[in-house]
PDB file of C-alpha atoms in Angstrom:
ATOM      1  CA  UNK A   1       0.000   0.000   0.000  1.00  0.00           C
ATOM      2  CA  UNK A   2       2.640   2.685   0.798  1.00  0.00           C
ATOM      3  CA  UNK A   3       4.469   1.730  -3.074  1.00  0.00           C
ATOM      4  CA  UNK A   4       1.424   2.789  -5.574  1.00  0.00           C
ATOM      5  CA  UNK A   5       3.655   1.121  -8.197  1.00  0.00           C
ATOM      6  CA  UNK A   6       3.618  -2.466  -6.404  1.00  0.00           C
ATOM      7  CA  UNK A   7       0.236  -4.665  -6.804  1.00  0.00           C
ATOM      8  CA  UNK A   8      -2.169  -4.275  -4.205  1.00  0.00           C
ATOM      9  CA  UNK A   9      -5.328  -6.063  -3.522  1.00  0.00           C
ATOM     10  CA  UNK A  10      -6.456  -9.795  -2.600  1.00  0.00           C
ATOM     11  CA  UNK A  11      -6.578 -13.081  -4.632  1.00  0.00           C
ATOM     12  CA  UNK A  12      -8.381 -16.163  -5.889  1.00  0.00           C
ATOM     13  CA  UNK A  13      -7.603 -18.121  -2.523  1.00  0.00           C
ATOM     14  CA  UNK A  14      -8.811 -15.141  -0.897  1.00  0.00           C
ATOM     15  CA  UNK A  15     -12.053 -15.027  -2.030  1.00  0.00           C
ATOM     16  CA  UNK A  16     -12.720 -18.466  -1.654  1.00  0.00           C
ATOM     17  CA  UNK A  17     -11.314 -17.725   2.012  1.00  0.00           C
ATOM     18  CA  UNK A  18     -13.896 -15.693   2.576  1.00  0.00           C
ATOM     19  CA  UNK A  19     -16.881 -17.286   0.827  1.00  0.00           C
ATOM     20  CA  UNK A  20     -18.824 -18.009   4.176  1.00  0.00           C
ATOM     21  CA  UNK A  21     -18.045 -15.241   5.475  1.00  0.00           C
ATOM     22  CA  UNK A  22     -19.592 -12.923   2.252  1.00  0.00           C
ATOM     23  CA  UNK A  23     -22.043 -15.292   2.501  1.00  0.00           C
ATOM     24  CA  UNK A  24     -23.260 -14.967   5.981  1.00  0.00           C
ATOM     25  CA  UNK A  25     -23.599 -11.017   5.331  1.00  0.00           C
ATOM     26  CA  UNK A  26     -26.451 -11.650   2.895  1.00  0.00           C
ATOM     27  CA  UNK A  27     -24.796 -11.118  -0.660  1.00  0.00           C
ATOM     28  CA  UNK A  28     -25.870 -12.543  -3.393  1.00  0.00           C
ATOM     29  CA  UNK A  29     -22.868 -10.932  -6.019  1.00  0.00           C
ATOM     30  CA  UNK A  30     -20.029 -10.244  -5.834  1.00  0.00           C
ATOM     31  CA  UNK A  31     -17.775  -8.133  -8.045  1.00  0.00           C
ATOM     32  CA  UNK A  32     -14.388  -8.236  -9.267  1.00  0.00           C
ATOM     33  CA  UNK A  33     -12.204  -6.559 -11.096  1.00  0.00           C
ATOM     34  CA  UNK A  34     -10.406  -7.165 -14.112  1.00  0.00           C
ATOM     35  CA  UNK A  35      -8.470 -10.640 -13.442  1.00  0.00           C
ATOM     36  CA  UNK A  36      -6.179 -10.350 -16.969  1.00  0.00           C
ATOM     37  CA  UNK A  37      -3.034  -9.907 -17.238  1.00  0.00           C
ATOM     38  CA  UNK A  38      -2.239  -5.839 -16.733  1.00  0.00           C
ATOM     39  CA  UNK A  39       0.461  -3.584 -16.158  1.00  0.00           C
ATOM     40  CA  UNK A  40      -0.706  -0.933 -13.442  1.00  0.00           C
ATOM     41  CA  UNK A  41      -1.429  -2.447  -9.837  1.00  0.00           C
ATOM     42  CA  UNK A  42      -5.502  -1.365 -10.498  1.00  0.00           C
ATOM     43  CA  UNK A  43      -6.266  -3.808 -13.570  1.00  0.00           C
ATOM     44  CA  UNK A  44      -6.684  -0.148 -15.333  1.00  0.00           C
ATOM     45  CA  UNK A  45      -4.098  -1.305 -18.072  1.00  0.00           C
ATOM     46  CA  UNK A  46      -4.641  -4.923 -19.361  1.00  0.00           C
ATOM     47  CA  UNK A  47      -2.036  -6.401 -21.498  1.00  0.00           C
ATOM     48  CA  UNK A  48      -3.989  -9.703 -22.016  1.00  0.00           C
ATOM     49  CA  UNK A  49      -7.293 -10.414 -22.852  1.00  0.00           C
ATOM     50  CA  UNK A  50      -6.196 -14.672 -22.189  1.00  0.00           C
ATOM     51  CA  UNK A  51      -3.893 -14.363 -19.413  1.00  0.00           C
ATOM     52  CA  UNK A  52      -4.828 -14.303 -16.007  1.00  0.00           C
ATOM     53  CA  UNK A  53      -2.914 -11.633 -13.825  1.00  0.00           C
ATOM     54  CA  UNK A  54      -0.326 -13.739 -12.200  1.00  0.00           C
ATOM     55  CA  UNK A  55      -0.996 -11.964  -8.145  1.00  0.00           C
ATOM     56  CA  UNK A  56      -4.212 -13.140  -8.667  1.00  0.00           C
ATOM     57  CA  UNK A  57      -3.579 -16.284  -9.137  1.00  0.00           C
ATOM     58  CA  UNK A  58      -4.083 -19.700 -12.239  1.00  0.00           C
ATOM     59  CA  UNK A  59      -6.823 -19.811 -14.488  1.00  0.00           C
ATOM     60  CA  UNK A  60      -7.680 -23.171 -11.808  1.00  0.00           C
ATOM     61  CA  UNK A  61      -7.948 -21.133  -9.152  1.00  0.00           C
ATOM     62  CA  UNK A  62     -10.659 -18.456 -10.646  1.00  0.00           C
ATOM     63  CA  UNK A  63     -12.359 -21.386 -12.179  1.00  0.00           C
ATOM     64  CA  UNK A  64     -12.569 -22.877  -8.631  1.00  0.00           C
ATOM     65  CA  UNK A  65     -13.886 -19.682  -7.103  1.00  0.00           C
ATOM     66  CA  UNK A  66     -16.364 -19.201  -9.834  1.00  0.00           C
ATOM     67  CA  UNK A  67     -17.804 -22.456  -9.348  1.00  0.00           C
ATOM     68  CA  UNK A  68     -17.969 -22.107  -5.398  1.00  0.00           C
ATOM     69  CA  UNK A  69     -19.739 -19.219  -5.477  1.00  0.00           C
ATOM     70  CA  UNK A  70     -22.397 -20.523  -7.798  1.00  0.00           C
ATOM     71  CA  UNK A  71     -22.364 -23.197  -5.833  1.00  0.00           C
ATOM     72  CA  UNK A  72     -23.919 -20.780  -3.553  1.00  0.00           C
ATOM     73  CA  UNK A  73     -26.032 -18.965  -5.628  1.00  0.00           C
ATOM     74  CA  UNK A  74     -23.992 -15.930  -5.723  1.00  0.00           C
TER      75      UNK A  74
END
């Protein structure tokens, strides 16, 4: 947080971390940003339309939180 130039900001395990937890609050979406490949720490400048932003996480990973959450009707 205090280098604006270094990536900031949670992953894939994260959110499946906190699944329950979103879950228990009453949401039923959730939003994420931009998970491609990019080259400013805010997704604001993708390189890759295909490649998934490596601090994020593997293309396994965001399929595994996608289909947890929908698991849950989110």
């Amino acid at each position: 947080m205090q280098d604006p130039k270094k990536f900031a900001g949670g992953d894939f395990a994260g959110l499946q971390d906190k699944l329950k937890f979103i879950g228990e609050m009453g949401f039923t979406i959730v939003s994420i940003g931009p998970v491609f490949a990019t080259e400013k720490y805010d997704g604001s400048m993708l390189t890759s339309y295909s490649t998934i932003e490596r601090h994020f996480g593997t293309s396994k990973e965001f399929q595994s939180v996608v289909e947890a959450y929908k698991a849950k009707n989110m």
